[in-house]
Short mmCIF file of C-alpha atoms (C1' of nucleotides) in Angstrom, two decimals:
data_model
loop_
_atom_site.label_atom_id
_atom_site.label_comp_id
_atom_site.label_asym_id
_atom_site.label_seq_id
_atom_site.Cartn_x
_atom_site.Cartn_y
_atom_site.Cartn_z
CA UNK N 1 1.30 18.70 -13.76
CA UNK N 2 -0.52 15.79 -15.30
CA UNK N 3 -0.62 14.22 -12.42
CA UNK N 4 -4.29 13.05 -12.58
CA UNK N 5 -4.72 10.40 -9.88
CA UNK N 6 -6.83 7.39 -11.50
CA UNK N 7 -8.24 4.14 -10.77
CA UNK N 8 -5.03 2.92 -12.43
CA UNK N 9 -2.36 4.24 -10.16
CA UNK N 10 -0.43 1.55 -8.18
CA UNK N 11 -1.25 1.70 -4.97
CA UNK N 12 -1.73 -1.38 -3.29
CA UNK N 13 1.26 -3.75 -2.17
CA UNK N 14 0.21 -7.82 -2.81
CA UNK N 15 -0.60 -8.33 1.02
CA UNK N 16 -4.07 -5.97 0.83
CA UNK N 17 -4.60 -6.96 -2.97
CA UNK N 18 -4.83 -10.60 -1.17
CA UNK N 19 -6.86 -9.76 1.21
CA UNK N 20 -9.58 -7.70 -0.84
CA UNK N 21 -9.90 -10.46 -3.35
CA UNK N 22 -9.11 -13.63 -1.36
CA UNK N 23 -7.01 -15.00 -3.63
CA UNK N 24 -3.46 -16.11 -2.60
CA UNK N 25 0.04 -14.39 -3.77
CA UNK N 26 0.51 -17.51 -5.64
CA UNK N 27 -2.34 -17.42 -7.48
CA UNK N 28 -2.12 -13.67 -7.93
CA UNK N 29 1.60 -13.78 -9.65
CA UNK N 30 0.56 -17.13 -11.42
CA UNK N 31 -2.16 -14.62 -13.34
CA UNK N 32 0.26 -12.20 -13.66
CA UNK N 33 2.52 -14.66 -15.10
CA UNK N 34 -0.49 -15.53 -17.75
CA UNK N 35 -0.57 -12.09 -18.62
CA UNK N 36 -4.20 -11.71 -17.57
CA UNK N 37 -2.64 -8.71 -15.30
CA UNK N 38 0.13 -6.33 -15.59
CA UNK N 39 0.82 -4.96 -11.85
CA UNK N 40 3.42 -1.98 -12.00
CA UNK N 41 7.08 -2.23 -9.83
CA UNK N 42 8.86 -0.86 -7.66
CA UNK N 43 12.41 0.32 -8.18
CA UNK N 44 13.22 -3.01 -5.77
CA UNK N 45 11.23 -4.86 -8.14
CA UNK N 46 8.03 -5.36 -5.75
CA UNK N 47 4.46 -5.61 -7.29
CA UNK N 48 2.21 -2.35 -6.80
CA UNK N 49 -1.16 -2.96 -7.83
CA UNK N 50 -3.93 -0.04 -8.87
CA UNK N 51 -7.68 -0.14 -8.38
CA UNK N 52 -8.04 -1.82 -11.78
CA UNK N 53 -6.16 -4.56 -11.25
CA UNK N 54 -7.67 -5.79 -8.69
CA UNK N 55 -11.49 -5.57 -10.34
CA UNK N 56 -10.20 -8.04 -12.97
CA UNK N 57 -8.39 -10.26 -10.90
CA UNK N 58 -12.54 -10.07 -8.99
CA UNK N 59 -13.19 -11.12 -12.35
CA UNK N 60 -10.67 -13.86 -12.98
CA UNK N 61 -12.17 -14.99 -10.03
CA UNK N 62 -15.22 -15.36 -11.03
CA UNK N 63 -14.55 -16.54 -14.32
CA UNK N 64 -12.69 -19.49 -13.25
CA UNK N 65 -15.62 -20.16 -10.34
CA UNK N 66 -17.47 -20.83 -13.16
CA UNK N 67 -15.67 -23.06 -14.95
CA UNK N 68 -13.40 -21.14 -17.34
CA UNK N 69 -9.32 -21.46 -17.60
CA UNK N 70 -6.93 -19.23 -17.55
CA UNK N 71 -6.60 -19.48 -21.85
CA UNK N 72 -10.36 -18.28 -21.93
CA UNK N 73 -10.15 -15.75 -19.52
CA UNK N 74 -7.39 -14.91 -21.83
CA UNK N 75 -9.22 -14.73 -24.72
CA UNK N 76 -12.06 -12.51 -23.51
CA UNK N 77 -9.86 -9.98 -22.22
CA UNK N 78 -7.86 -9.76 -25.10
CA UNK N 79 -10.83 -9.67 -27.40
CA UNK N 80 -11.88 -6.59 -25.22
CA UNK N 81 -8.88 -4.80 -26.25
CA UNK N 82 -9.24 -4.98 -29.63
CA UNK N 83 -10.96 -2.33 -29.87
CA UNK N 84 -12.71 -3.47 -33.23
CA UNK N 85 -11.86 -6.34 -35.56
CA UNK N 86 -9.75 -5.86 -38.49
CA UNK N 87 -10.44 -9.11 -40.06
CA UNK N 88 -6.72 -9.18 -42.36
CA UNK N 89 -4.42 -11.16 -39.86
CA UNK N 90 -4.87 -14.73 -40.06
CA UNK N 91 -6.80 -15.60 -36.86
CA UNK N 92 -4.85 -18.62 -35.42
CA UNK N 93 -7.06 -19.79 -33.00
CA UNK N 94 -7.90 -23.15 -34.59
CA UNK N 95 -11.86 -24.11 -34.34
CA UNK N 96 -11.27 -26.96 -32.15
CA UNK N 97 -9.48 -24.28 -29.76
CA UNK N 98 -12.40 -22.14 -29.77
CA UNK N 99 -14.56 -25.05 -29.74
CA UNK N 100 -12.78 -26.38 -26.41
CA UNK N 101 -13.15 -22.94 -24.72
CA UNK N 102 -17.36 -22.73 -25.30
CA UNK N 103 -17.39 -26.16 -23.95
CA UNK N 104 -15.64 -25.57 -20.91
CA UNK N 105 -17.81 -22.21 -20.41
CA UNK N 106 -20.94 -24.02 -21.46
CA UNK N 107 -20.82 -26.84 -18.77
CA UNK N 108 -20.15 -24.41 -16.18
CA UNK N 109 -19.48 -25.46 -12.84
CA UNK N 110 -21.34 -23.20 -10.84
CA UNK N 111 -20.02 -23.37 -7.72
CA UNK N 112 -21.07 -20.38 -5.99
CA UNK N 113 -20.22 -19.29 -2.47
CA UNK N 114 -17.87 -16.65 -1.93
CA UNK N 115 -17.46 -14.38 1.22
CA UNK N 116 -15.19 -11.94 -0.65
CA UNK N 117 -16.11 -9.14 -2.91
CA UNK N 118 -17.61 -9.67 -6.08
CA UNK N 119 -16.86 -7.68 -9.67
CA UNK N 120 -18.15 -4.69 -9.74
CA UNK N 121 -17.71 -3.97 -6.45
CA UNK N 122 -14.60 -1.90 -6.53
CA UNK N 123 -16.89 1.09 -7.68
CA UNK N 124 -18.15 1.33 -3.78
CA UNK N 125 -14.85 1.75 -2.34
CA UNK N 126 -14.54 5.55 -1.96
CA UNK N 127 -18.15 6.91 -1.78
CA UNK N 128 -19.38 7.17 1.30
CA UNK N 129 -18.53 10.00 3.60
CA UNK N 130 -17.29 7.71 6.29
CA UNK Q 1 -20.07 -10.39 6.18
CA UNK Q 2 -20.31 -6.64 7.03
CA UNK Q 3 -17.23 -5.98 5.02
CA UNK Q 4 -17.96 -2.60 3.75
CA UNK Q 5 -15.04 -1.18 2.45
CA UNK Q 6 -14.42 2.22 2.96
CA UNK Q 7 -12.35 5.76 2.93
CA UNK Q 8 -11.18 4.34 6.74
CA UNK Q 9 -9.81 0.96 5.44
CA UNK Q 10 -6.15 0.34 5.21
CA UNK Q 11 -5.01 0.11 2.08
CA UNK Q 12 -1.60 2.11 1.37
CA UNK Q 13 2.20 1.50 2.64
CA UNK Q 14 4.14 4.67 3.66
CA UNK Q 15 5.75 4.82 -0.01
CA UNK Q 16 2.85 5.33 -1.76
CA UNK Q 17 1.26 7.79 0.72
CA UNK Q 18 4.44 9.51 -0.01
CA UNK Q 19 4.31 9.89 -3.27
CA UNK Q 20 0.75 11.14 -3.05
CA UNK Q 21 1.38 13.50 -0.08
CA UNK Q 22 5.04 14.76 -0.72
CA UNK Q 23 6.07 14.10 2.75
CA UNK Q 24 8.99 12.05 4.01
CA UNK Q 25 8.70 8.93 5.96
CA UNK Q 26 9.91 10.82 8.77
CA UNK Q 27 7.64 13.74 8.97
CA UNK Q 28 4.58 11.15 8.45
CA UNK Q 29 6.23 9.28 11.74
CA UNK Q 30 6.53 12.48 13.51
CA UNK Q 31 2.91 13.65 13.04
CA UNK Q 32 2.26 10.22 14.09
CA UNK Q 33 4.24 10.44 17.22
CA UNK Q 34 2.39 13.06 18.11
CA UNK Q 35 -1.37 11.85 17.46
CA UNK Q 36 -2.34 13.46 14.40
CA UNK Q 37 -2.84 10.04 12.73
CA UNK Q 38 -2.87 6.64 14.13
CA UNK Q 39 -2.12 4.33 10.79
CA UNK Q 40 -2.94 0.62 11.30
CA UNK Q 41 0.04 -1.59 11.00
CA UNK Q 42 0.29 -5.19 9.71
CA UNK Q 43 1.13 -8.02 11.89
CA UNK Q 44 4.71 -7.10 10.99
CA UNK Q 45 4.33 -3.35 12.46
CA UNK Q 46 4.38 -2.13 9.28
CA UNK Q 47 2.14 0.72 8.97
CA UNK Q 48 -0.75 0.68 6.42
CA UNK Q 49 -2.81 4.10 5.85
CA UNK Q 50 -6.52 4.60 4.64
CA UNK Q 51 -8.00 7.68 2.45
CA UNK Q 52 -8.90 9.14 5.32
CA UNK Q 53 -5.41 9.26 6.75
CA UNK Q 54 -3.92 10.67 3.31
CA UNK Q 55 -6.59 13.27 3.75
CA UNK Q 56 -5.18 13.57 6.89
CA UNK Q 57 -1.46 14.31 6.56
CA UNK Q 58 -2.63 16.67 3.62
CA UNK Q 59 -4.32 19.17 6.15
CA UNK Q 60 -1.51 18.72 8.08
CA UNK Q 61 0.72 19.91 5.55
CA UNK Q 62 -1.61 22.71 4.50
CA UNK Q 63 -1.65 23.81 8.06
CA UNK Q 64 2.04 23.75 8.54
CA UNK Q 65 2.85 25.80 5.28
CA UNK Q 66 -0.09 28.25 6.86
CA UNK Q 67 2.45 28.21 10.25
CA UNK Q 68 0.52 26.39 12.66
CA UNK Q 69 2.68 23.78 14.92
CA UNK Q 70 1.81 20.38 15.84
CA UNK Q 71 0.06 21.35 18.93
CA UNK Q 72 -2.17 24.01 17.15
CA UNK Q 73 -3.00 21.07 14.19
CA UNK Q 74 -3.70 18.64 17.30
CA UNK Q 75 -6.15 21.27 19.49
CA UNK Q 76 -8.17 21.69 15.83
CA UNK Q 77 -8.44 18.11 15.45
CA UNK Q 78 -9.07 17.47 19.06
CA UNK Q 79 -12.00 19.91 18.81
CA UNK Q 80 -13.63 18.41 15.64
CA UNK Q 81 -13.82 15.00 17.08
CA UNK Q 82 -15.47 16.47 20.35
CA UNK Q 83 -18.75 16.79 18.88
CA UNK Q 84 -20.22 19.06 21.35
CA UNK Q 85 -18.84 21.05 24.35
CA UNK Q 86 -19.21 19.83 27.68
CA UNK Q 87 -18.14 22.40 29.50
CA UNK Q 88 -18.18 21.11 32.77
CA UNK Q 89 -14.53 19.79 33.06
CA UNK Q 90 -11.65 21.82 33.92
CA UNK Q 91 -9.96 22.86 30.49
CA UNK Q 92 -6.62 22.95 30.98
CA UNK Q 93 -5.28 24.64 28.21
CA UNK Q 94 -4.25 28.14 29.31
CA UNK Q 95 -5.03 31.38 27.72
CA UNK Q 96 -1.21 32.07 27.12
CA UNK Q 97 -1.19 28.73 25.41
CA UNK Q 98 -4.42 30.00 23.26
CA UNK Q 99 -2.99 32.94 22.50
CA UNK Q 100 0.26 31.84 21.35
CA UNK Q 101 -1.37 29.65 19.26
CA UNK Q 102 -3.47 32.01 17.62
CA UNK Q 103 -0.61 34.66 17.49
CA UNK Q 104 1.22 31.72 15.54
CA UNK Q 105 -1.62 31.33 12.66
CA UNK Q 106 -2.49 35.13 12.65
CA UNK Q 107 1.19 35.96 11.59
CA UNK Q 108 0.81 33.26 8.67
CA UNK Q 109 4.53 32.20 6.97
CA UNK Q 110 2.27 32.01 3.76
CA UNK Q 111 4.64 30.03 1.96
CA UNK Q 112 2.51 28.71 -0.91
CA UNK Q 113 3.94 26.77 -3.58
CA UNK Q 114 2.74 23.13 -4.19
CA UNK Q 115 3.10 20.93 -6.59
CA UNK Q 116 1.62 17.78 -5.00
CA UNK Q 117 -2.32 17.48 -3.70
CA UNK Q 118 -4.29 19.73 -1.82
CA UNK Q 119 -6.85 18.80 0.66
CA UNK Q 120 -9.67 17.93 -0.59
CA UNK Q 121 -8.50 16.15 -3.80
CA UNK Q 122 -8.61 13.03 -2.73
CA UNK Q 123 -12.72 12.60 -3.72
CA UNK Q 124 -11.24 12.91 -7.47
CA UNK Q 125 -8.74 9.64 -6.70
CA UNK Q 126 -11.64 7.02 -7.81
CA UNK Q 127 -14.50 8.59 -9.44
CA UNK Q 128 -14.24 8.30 -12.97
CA UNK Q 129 -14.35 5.37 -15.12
CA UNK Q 130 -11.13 5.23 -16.68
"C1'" DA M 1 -2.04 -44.39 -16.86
"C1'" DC M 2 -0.49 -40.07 -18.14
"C1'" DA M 3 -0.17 -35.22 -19.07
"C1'" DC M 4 -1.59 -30.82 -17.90
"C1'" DG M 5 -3.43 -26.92 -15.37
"C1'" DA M 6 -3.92 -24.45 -11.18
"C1'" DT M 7 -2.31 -24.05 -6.73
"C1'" DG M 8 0.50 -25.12 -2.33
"C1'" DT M 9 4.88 -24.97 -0.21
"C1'" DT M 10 9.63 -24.23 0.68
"C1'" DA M 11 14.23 -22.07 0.32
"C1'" DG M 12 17.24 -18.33 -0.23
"C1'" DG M 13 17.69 -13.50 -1.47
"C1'" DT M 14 16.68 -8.47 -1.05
"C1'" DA M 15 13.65 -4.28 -0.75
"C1'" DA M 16 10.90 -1.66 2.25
"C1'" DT M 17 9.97 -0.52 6.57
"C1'" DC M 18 10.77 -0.24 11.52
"C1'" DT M 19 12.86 2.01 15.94
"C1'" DG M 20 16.15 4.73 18.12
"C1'" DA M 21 19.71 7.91 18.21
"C1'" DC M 22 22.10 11.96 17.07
"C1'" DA M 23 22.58 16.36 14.15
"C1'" DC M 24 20.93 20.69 12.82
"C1'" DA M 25 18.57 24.95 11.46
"C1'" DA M 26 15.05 27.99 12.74
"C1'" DT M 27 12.43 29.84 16.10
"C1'" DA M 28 11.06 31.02 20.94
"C1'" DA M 29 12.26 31.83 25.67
"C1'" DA M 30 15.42 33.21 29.26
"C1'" DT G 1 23.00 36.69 23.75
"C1'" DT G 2 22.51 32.31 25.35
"C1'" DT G 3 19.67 28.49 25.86
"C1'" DA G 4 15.63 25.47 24.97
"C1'" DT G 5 12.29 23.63 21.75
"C1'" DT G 6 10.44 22.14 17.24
"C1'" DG G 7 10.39 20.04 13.05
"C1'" DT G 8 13.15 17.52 10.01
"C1'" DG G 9 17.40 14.99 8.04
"C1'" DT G 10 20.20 11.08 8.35
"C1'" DC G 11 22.30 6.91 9.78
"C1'" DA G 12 22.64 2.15 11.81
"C1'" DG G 13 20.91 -2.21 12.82
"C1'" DA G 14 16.96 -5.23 12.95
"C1'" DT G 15 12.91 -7.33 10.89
"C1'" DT G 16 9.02 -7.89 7.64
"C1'" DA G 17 7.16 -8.41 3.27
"C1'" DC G 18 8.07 -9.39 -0.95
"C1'" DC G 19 10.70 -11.59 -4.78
"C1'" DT G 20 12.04 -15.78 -8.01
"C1'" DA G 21 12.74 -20.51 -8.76
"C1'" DA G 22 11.86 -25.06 -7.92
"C1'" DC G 23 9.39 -29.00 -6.69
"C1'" DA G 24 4.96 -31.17 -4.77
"C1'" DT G 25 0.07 -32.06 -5.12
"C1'" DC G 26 -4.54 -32.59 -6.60
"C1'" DG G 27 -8.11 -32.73 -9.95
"C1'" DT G 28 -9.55 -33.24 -14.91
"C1'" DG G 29 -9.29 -34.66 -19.44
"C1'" DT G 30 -7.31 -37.72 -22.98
#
DNA sequence: ACACGATGTTAGGTAATCTGACACAATAAA
DNA sequence: TTTATTGTGTCAGATTACCTAACATCGTGT
């Protein structure tokens, strides 16, 4: 059996996803719906999400604490996917587009107080002994 | 915040700890009934499972293919969470009921073929990086 | 002033889970 | 052999947790 149990296995059900990141469903299925996560289903359609997705929604999070929106966050996950540039296709994100983004990251609102857990975070869960 | 998450948090819904442990919903009630785990439950009375109790219900099962009952599983997990003896009280389990219980593992069904987890495997759920 | 982006909120629907009861096969006890 | 007991299956009826879709709101940027 390949049954290798990973960091990307669906395990978590949207209540405890909300509670480990503090961010509401609303906000959770409004990324989703941005495509900035991909949560698996349940035959009855219901969002199960793995150990992965909820260290980048940590890091939506904190991307849009500090100014960013959802297109940029975009953008830098994408970018992270390609795994290396094969500069043939006709990039059509216009200059002003990119422009816009570095702006919005530049004059970064820093607003920093969270209670919650922070990116990175996730890699403490299941250490300890207990 | 001393929000340390850990192997003891409650993270899973009976499906998933299903999936991972091969059991039915109705043997993971009955070993429940009978105080082998105590799951938390949501405010709904749903009940939500850690690690630890996945860990759990996989000795169980290992036990119970090895022919142990429920009472034998509960007097070995009773005696691991007494850390030492104090024998002062009155044990009240009888010899016969010792006995029978160790008659019942001695004669072993031996049953063994698994395709799910084993005890134990759970430390290889979130170690690796992808 | 207006549009947009991110989130709150509500309504109506359904999947997942709950408890409790009864059935049953295998074993143990009488 | 007959009669409990144990561990599990299954069903019914109730309730929770989740779903989508829509509209409301609040702040920012143009």
């Amino acid at each position: 059996m390949t049954n290798r149990v990973r960091r990307t296995m669906p395990l978590l059900p949207i209540s405890i996803v909300m509670q480990l990141t503090e961010l509401t469903a609303r906000q959770i299925r409004y990324y989703e719906e941005h495509e900035l996560i991909s949560p698996a289903r349940t035959e009855g359609n219901k969002r199960m999400f793995s150990l992965n997705d909820v260290d980048t929604l940590l890091e939506i999070k904190d991307h849009l604490d500090q100014g960013l929106n959802i297109a940029g966050i975009k953008k830098i996950f994408d970018m992270r996917n390609q795994p290396k540039n094969e500069m043939a296709e006709p990039k059509n994100l216009s200059d002003a587009e990119l422009r816009k983004i570095l702006r919005e990251e530049l004059q970064g609102t820093r607003s920093y107080e969270r209670g919650g857990l922070r990116q990175g975070d996730l890699s403490r869960f299941f250490k300890g002994n207990g």
